Short mmCIF file of C-alpha atoms in Angstrom, two decimals:
data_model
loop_
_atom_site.label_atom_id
_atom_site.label_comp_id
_atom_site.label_asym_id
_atom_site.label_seq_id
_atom_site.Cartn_x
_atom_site.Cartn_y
_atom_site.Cartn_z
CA UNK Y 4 0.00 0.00 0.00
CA UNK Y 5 1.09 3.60 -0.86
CA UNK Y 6 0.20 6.54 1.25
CA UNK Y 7 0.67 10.14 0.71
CA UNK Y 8 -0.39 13.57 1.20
CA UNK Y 9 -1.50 14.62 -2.04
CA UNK Y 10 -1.51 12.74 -5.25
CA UNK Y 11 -1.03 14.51 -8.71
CA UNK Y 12 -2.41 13.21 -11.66
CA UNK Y 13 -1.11 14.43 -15.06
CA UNK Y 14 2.82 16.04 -16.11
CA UNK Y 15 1.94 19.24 -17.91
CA UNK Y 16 2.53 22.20 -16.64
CA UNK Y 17 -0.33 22.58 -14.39
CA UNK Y 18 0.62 19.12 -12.63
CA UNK Y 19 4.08 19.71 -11.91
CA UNK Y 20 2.98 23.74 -10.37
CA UNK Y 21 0.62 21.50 -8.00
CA UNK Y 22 2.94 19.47 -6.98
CA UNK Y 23 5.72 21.88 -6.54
CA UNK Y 24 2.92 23.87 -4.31
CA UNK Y 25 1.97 20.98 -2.39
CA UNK Y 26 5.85 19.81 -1.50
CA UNK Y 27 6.92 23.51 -0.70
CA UNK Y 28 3.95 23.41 1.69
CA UNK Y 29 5.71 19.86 3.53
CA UNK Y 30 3.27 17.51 1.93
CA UNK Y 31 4.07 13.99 0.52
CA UNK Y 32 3.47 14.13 -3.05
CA UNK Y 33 3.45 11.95 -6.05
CA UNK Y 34 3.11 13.25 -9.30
CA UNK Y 35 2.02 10.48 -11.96
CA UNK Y 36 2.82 11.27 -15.72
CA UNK Y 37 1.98 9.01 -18.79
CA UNK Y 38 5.23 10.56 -20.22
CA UNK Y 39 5.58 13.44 -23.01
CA UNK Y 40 2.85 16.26 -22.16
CA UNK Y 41 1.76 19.49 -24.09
CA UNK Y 42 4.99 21.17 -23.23
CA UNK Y 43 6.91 19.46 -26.00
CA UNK Y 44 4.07 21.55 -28.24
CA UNK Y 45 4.15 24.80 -26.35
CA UNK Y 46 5.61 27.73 -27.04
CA UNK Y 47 7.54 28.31 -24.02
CA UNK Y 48 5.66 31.79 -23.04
CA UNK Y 49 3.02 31.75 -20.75
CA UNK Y 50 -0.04 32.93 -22.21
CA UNK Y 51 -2.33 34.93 -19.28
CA UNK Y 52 -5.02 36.50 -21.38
CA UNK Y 53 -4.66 38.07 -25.03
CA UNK Y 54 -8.92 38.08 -25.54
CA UNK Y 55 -11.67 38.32 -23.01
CA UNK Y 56 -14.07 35.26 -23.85
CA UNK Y 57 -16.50 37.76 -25.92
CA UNK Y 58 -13.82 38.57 -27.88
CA UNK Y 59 -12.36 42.08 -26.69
CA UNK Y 60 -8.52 42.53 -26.84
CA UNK Y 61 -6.78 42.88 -23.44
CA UNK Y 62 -3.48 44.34 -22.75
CA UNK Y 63 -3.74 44.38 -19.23
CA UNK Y 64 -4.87 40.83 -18.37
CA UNK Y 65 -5.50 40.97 -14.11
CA UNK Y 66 -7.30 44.55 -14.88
CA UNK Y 67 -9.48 42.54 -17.32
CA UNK Y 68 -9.96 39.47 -14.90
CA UNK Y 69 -12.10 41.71 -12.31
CA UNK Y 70 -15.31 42.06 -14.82
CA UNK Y 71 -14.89 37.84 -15.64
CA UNK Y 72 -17.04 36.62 -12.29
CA UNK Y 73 -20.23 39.03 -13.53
CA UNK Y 74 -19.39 38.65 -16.98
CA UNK Y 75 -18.12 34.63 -17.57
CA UNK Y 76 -18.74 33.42 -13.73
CA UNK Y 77 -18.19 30.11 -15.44
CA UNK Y 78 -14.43 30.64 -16.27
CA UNK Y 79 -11.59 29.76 -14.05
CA UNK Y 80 -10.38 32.83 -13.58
CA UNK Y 81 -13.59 33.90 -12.20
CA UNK Y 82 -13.13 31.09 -9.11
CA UNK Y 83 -10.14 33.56 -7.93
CA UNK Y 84 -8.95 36.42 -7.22
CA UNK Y 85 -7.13 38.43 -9.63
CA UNK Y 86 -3.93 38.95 -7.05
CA UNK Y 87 -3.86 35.44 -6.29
CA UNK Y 88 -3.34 34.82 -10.11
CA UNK Y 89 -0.85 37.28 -10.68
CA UNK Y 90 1.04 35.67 -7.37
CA UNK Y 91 0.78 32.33 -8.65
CA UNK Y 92 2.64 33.49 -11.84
CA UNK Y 93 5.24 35.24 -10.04
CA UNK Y 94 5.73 32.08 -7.65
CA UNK Y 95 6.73 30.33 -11.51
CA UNK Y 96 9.17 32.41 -11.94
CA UNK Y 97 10.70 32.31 -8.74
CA UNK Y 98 10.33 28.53 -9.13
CA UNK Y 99 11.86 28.57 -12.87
CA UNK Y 100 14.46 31.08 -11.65
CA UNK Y 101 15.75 28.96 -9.15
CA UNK Y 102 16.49 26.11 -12.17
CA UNK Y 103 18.61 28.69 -14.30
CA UNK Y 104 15.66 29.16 -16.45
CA UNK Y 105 14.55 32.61 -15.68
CA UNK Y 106 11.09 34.12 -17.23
CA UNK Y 107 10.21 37.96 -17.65
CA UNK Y 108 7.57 40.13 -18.13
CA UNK Y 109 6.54 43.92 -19.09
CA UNK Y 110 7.37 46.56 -16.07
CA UNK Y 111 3.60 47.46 -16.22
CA UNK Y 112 2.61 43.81 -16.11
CA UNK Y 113 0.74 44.57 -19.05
CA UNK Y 114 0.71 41.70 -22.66
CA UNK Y 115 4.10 42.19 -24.50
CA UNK Y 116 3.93 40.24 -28.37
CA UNK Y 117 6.08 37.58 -29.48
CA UNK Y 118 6.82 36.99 -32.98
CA UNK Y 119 5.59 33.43 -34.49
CA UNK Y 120 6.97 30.74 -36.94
CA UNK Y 121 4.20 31.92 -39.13
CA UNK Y 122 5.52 35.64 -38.88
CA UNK Y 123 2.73 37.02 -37.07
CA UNK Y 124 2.06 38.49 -33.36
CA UNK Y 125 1.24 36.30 -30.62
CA UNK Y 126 0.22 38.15 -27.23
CA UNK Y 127 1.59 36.75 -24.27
CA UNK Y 128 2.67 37.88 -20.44
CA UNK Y 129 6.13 36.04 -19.79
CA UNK Y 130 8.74 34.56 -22.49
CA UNK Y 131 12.35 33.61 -22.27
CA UNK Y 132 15.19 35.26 -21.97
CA UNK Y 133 15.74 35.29 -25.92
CA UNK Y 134 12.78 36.35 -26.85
CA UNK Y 135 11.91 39.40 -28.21
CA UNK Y 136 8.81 41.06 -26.16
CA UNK Y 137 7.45 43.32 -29.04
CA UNK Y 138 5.27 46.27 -27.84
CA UNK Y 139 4.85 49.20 -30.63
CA UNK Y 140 8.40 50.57 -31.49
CA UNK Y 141 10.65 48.74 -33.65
CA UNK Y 142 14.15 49.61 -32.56
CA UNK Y 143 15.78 47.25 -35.02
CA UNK Y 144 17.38 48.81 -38.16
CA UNK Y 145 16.91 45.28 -39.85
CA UNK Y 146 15.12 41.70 -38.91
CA UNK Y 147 16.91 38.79 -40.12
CA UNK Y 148 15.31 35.09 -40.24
CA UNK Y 149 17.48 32.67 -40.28
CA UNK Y 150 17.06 29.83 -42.03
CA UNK Y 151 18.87 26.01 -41.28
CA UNK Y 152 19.56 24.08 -44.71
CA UNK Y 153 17.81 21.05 -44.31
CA UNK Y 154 15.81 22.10 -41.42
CA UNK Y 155 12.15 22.23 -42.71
CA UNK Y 156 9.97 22.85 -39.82
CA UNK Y 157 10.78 26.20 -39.84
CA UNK Y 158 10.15 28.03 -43.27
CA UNK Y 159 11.04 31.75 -42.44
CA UNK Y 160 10.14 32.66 -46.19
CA UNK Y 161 6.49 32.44 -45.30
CA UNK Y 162 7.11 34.36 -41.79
CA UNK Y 163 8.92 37.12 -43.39
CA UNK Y 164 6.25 37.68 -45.98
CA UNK Y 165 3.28 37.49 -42.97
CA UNK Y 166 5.54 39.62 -40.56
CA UNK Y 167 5.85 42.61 -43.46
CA UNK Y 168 2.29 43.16 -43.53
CA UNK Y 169 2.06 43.82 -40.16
CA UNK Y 170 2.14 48.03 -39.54
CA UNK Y 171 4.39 47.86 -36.85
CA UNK Y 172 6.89 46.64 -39.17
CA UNK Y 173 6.07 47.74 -42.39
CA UNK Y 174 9.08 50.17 -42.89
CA UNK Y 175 11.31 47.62 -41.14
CA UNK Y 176 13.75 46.10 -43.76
CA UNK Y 177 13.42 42.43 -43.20
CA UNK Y 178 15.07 39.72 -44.52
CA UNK Y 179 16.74 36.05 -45.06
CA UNK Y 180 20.17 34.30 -44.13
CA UNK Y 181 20.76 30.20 -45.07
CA UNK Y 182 23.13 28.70 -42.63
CA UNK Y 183 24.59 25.25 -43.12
CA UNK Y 184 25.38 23.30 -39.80
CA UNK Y 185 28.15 20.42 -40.23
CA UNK Y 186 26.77 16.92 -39.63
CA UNK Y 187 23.05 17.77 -40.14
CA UNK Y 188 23.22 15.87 -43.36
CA UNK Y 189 24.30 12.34 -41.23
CA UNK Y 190 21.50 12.86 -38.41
CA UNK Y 191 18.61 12.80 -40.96
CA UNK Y 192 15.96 10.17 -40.06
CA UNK Y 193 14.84 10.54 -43.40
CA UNK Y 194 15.32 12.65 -46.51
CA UNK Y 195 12.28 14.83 -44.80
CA UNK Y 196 13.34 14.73 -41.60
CA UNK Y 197 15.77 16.72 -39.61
CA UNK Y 198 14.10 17.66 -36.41
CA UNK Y 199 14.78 20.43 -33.66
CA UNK Y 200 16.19 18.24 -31.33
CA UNK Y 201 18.49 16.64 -33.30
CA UNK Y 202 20.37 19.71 -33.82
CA UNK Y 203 20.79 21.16 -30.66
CA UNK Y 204 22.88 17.65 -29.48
CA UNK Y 205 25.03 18.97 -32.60
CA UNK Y 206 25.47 22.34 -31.54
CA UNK Y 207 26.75 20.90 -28.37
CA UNK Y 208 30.13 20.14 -30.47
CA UNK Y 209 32.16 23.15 -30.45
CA UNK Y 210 32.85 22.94 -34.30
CA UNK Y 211 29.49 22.98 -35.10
CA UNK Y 212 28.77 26.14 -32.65
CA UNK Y 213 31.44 27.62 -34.11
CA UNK Y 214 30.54 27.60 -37.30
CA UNK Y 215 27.17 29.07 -36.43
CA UNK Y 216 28.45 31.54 -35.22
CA UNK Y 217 31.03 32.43 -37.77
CA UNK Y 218 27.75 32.35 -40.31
CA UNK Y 219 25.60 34.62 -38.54
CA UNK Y 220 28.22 37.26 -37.79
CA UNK Y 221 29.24 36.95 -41.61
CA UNK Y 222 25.68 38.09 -42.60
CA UNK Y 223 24.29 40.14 -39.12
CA UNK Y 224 25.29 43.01 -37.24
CA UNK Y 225 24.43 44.44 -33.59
CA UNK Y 226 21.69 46.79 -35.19
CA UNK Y 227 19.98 43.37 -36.36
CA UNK Y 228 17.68 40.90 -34.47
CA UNK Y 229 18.34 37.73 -35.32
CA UNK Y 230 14.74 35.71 -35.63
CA UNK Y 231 15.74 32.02 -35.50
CA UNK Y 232 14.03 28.43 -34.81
CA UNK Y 233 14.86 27.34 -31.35
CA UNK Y 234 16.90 24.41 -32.39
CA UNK Y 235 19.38 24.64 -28.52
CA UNK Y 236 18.44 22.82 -25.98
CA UNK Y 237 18.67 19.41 -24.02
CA UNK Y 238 19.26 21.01 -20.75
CA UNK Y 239 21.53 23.51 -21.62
CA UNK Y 240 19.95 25.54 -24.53
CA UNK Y 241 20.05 28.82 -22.19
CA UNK Y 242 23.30 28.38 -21.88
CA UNK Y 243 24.66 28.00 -25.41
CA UNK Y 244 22.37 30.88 -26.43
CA UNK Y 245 24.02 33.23 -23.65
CA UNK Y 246 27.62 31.66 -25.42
CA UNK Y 247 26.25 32.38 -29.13
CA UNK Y 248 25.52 36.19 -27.87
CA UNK Y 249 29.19 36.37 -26.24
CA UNK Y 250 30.94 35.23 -29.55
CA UNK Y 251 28.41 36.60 -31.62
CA UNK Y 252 27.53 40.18 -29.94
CA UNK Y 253 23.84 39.56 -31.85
CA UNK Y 254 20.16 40.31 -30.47
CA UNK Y 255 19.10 36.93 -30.77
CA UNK Y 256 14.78 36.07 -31.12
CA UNK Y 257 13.74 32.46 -30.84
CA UNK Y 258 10.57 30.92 -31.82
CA UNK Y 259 9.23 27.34 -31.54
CA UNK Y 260 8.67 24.99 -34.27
CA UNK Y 261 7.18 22.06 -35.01
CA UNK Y 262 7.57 19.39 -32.11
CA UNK Y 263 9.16 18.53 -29.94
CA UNK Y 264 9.57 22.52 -28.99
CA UNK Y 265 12.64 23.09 -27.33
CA UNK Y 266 11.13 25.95 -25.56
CA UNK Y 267 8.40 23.68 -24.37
CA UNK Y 268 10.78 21.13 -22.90
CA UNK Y 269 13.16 23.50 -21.25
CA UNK Y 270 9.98 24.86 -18.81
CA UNK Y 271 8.80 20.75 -18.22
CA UNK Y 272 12.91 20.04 -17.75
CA UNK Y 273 12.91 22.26 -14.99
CA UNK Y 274 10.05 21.93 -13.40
CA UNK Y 275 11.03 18.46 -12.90
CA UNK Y 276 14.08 18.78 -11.91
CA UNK Y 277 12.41 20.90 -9.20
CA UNK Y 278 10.13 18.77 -7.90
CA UNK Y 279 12.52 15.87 -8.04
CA UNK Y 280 15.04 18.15 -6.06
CA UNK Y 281 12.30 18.87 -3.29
CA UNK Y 282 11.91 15.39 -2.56
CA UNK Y 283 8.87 14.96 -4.33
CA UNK Y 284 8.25 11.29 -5.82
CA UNK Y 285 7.48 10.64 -9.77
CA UNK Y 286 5.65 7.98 -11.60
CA UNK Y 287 6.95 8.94 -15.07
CA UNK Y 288 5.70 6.52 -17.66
CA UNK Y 289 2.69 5.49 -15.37
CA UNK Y 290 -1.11 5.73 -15.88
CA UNK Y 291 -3.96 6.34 -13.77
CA UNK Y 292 -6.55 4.03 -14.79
CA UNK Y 293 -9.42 4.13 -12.37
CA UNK Y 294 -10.15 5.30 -8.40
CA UNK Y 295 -12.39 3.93 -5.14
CA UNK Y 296 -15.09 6.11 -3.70
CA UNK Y 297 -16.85 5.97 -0.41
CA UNK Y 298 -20.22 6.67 0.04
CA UNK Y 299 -19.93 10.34 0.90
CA UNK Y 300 -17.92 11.00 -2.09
CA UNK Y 301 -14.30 10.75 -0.94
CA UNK Y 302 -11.75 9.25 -3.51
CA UNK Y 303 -9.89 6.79 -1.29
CA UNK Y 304 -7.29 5.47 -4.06
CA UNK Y 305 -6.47 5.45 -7.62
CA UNK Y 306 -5.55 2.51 -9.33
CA UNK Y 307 -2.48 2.71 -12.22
CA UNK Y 308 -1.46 0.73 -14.98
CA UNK Y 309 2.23 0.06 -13.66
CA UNK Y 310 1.56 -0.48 -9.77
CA UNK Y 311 -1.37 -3.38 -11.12
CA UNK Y 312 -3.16 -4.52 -7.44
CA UNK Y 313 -0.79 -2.11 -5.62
CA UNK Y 314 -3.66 1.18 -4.86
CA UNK Y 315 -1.91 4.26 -4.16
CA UNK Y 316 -3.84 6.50 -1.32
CA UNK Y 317 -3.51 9.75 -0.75
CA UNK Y 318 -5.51 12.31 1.48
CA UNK Y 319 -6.49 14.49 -1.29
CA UNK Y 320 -6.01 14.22 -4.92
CA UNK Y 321 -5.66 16.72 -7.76
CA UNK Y 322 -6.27 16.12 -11.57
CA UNK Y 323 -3.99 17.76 -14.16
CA UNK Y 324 -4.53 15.49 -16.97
CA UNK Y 325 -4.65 17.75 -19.63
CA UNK Y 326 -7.20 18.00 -22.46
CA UNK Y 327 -7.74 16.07 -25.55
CA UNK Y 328 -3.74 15.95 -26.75
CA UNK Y 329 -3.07 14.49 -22.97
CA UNK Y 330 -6.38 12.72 -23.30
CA UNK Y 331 -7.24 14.23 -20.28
CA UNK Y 332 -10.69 14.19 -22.40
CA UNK Y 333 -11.42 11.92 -24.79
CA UNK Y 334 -14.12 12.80 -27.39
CA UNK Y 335 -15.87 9.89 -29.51
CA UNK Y 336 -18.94 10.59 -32.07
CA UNK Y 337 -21.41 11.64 -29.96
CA UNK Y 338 -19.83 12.51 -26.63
CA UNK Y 339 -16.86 13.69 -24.61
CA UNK Y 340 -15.60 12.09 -21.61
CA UNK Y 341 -13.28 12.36 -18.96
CA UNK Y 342 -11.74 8.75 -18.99
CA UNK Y 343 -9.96 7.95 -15.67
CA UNK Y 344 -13.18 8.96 -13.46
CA UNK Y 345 -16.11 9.67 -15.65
CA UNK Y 346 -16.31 13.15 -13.83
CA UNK Y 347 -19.56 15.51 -15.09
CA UNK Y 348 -18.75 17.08 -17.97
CA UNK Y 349 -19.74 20.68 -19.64
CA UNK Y 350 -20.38 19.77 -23.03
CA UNK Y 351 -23.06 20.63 -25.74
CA UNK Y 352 -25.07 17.24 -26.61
CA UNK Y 353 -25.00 17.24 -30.74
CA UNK Y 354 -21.98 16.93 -32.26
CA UNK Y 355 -22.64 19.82 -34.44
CA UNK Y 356 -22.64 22.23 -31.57
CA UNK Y 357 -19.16 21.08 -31.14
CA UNK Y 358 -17.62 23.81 -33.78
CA UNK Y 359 -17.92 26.01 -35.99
CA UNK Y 360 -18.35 25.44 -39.71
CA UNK Y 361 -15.52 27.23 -41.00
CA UNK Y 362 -12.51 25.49 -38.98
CA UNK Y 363 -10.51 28.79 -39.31
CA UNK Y 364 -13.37 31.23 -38.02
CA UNK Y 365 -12.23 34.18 -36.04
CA UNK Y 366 -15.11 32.80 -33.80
CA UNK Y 367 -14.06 30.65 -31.07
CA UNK Y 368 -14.99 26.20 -31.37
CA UNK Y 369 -17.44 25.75 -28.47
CA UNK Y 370 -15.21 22.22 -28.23
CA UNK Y 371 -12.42 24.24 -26.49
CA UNK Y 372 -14.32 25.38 -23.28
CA UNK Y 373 -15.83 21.83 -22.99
CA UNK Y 374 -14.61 19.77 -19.62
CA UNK Y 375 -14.74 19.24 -16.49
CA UNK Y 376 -17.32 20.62 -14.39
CA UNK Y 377 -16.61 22.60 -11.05
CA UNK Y 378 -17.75 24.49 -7.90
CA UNK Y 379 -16.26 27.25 -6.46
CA UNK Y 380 -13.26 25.57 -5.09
CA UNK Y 381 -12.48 23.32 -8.19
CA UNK Y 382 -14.39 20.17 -7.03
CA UNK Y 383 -15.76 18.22 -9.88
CA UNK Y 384 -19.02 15.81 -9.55
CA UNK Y 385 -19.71 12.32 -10.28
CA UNK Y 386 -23.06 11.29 -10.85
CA UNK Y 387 -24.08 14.97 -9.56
CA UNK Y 388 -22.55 14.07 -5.78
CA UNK Y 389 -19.52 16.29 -5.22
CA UNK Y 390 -16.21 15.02 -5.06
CA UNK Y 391 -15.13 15.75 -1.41
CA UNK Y 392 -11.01 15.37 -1.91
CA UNK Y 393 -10.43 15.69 -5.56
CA UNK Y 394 -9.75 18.92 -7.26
CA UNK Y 395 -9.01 19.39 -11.15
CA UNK Y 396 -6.85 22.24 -12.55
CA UNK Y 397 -5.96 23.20 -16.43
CA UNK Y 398 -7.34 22.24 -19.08
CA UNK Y 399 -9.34 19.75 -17.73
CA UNK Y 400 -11.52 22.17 -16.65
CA UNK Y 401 -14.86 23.87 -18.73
CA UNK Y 402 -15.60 27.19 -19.26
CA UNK Y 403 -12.97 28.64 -20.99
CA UNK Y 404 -10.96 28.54 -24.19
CA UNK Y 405 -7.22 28.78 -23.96
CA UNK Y 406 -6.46 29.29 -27.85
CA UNK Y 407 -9.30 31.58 -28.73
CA UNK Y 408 -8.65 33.90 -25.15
CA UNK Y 409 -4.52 33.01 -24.83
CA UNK Y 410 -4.83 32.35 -21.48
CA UNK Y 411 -3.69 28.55 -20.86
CA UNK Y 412 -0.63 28.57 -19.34
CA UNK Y 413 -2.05 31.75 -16.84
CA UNK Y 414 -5.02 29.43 -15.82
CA UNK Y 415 -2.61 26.25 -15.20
CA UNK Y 416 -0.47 27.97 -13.24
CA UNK Y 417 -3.15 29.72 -10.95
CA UNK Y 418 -5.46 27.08 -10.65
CA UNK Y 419 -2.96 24.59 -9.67
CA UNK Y 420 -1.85 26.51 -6.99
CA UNK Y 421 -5.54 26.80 -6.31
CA UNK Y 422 -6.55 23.27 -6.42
CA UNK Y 423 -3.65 22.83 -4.00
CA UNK Y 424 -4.45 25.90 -1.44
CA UNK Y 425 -8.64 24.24 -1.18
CA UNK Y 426 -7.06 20.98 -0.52
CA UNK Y 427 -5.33 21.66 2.05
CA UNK Y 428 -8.70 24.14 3.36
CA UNK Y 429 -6.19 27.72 2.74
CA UNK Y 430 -8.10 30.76 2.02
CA UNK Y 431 -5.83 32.80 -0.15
CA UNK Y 432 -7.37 31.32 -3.29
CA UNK Y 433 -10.60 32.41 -2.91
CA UNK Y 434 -12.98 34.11 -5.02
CA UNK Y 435 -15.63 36.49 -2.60
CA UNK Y 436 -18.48 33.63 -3.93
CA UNK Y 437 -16.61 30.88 -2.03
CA UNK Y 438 -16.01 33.33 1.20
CA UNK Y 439 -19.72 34.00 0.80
CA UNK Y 440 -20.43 29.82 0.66
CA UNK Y 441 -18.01 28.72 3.80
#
């Protein structure tokens, strides 16, 4: 039999903040992960809010997160107070920090933009340390994509055409450099495949560094930003980037590409590392498959694919499983589910309420804010009978849309820490509906 504190379903980004929280706060925690989580397919920012759900551009997101609980009482946002999210993002960075991996945002605390593979603006509230947080002024006398022969998840042809047409950089000269790194040619898995990854374990060999670097100051100067894929990482990307601006004296802008995003896994790298450091105990590789309920609607242990008759039991329990990448939902032709539990789910009934006709609307797809169902404190239902010691935080949850608002990694963060704080019965979570309620 295993016992702990608190148990942590799910290795995104949301799961490892909850059980980060729940260790700092001297709790036994186990975190289990199925493996590779939406991380390896994020962009590496954290995204707090770019829309309101009706639509309305925000530049300052925890100014716009006061009107949400009258307005959308349904999102997550609304379930908190708008310090307590703003704290939770700041405990991140402090966390991330501590790793060598540290995050930043605008003095104001207000969206900066970062530009995308597709050469367009992408609001967000913290990025990396080589990326370039665009506001209005360009104070660049040129942008230069670069380009990696052979590398073809990255086509900076097409984001240097998108990125003109955008006003802000309209009477910016912007333009191309090919580089050639040795020994790509030998780590090809196919003649279409040459992946991110692959490349940074070469630039980890000085004579391929080197000749990066000897390219790009060839074709750049210091009055240049430098817009290339993020192809450094493995645990010390940060590193050789702070070594390619040394050698280099460049202005260097990185943006994700096709997965595995080396952004992505430098933010679930150390986030591990930190938990792992704390003393906190990880099922990588494991699955939750099913969990034991009383009669008064306590979870009293899960069950898991690797530990077979084993149950693990924990006093509370908190599920980060994701959404339908993670298969923290799991959608079939006429319904969506949440598999492990069967929780109550937020979800239109016909499957042609699930989106919208034209896939590329400017209109959000109603199948984004479908999940799980809450109460104030982030206690799902099964059956309608409330779940007394589970709590679900991400994108697990209903009643919001992370891609159409660009606010998923700002409601991960929070409402893990949330999820954790109700657990364990703290009050600095709450929204004034749940004061009101206890």
């Amino acid at each position: 039999m295993l016992n702990y504190d608190i148990a942590v379903i799910g290795g995104g980004i949301a799961g490892y903040c909850a059980a980060l929280n729940a260790i700092e706060a001297g709790k036994k925690t186990v975190l289990i992960s199925q493996g590779q989580s939406a991380l390896h397919f994020s962009s590496g920012s954290i995204d707090v809010m770019a829309k309101t759900p009706s639509g309305e551009r925000v530049e300052a997101p925890f100014s716009a997160m006061a009107s949400l609980p009258q307005q959308h009482p349904e999102h997550p946002y609304s379930k908190m107070l708008p310090n307590f999210v703003r704290q939770s993002l700041y405990w991140l960075v402090d966390q991330l920090k501590e790793q060598g991996l540290p995050l930043h945002c605008q003095q104001d605390e207000s969206n900066h933009y970062r530009i995308t593979p597709l050469g367009t603006l992408k609001a967000t509230w913290l990025s990396q340390p080589f990326v370039y947080q665009h506001r209005q002024n360009v104070a660049f006398k040129r942008l230069l994509f670069v380009a990696v022969d052979g590398y073809r998840d990255f086509q900076p042809l097409l984001a240097k055409d998108n990125l003109k047409k955008h006003p802000d950089f309209q009477h910016c000269e912007i333009g191309e450099i090919q580089v050639t790194i040795p020994g790509c040619e030998a780590l090809r898995r196919n003649p279409n495949e040459l992946r991110s990854i692959d490349i940074a374990r070469l630039l980890k060999q000085p004579q391929a560094f080197n000749s990066l670097c000897h390219q790009l100051m060839k074709h750049a100067t210091q009055e240049d930003l430098v817009i290339m894929p993020a192809i450094m990482g493995n645990g010390d990307g940060l590193v050789l980037l702070q070594q390619l601006r040394r050698q280099t004296n460049l202005t260097l802008h990185e943006v994700p590409t096709m997965p595995p995003s080396l952004l992505g896994i430098r933010i679930e790298e150390a986030l591990q590392k930190r938990f792992l450091k704390q003393g906190g105990v990880l099922l990588k590789g494991d699955q939750v498959l099913s969990g034991e309920w009383d009669e008064q609607g306590h979870l009293t242990s899960i069950s898991t694919r690797n530990l077979g008759d084993i149950p693990l039991h924990a006093q509370a329990y908190i599920l980060a499983s994701g959404s339908y990448f993670s298969q923290g939902l799991k959608a079939s032709l006429d319904k969506i589910v949440e598999p492990i539990f069967g929780l109550d789910m937020v979800a239109k009934p016909h499957r042609r309420q699930w989106r919208n006709d034209q896939f590329f609307s400017a209109s959000a797809h109603p199948f984004m804010a479908f999940g799980v169902e809450t109460d104030a404190m982030f206690r799902p239902s099964l059956n309608g009978q409330v779940c007394q010691n589970l709590y679900c935080c991400g994108s697990v949850l209903s009643g919001y849309d992370p891609v159409f608002e660009g606010s998923g990694g700002g409601v991960a963060v929070s409402t893990a820490l949330a999820a954790v704080q109700r657990a364990m019965g703290l009050k600095q979570a709450m929204s004034v509906e749940e004061e009101c309620v206890l």
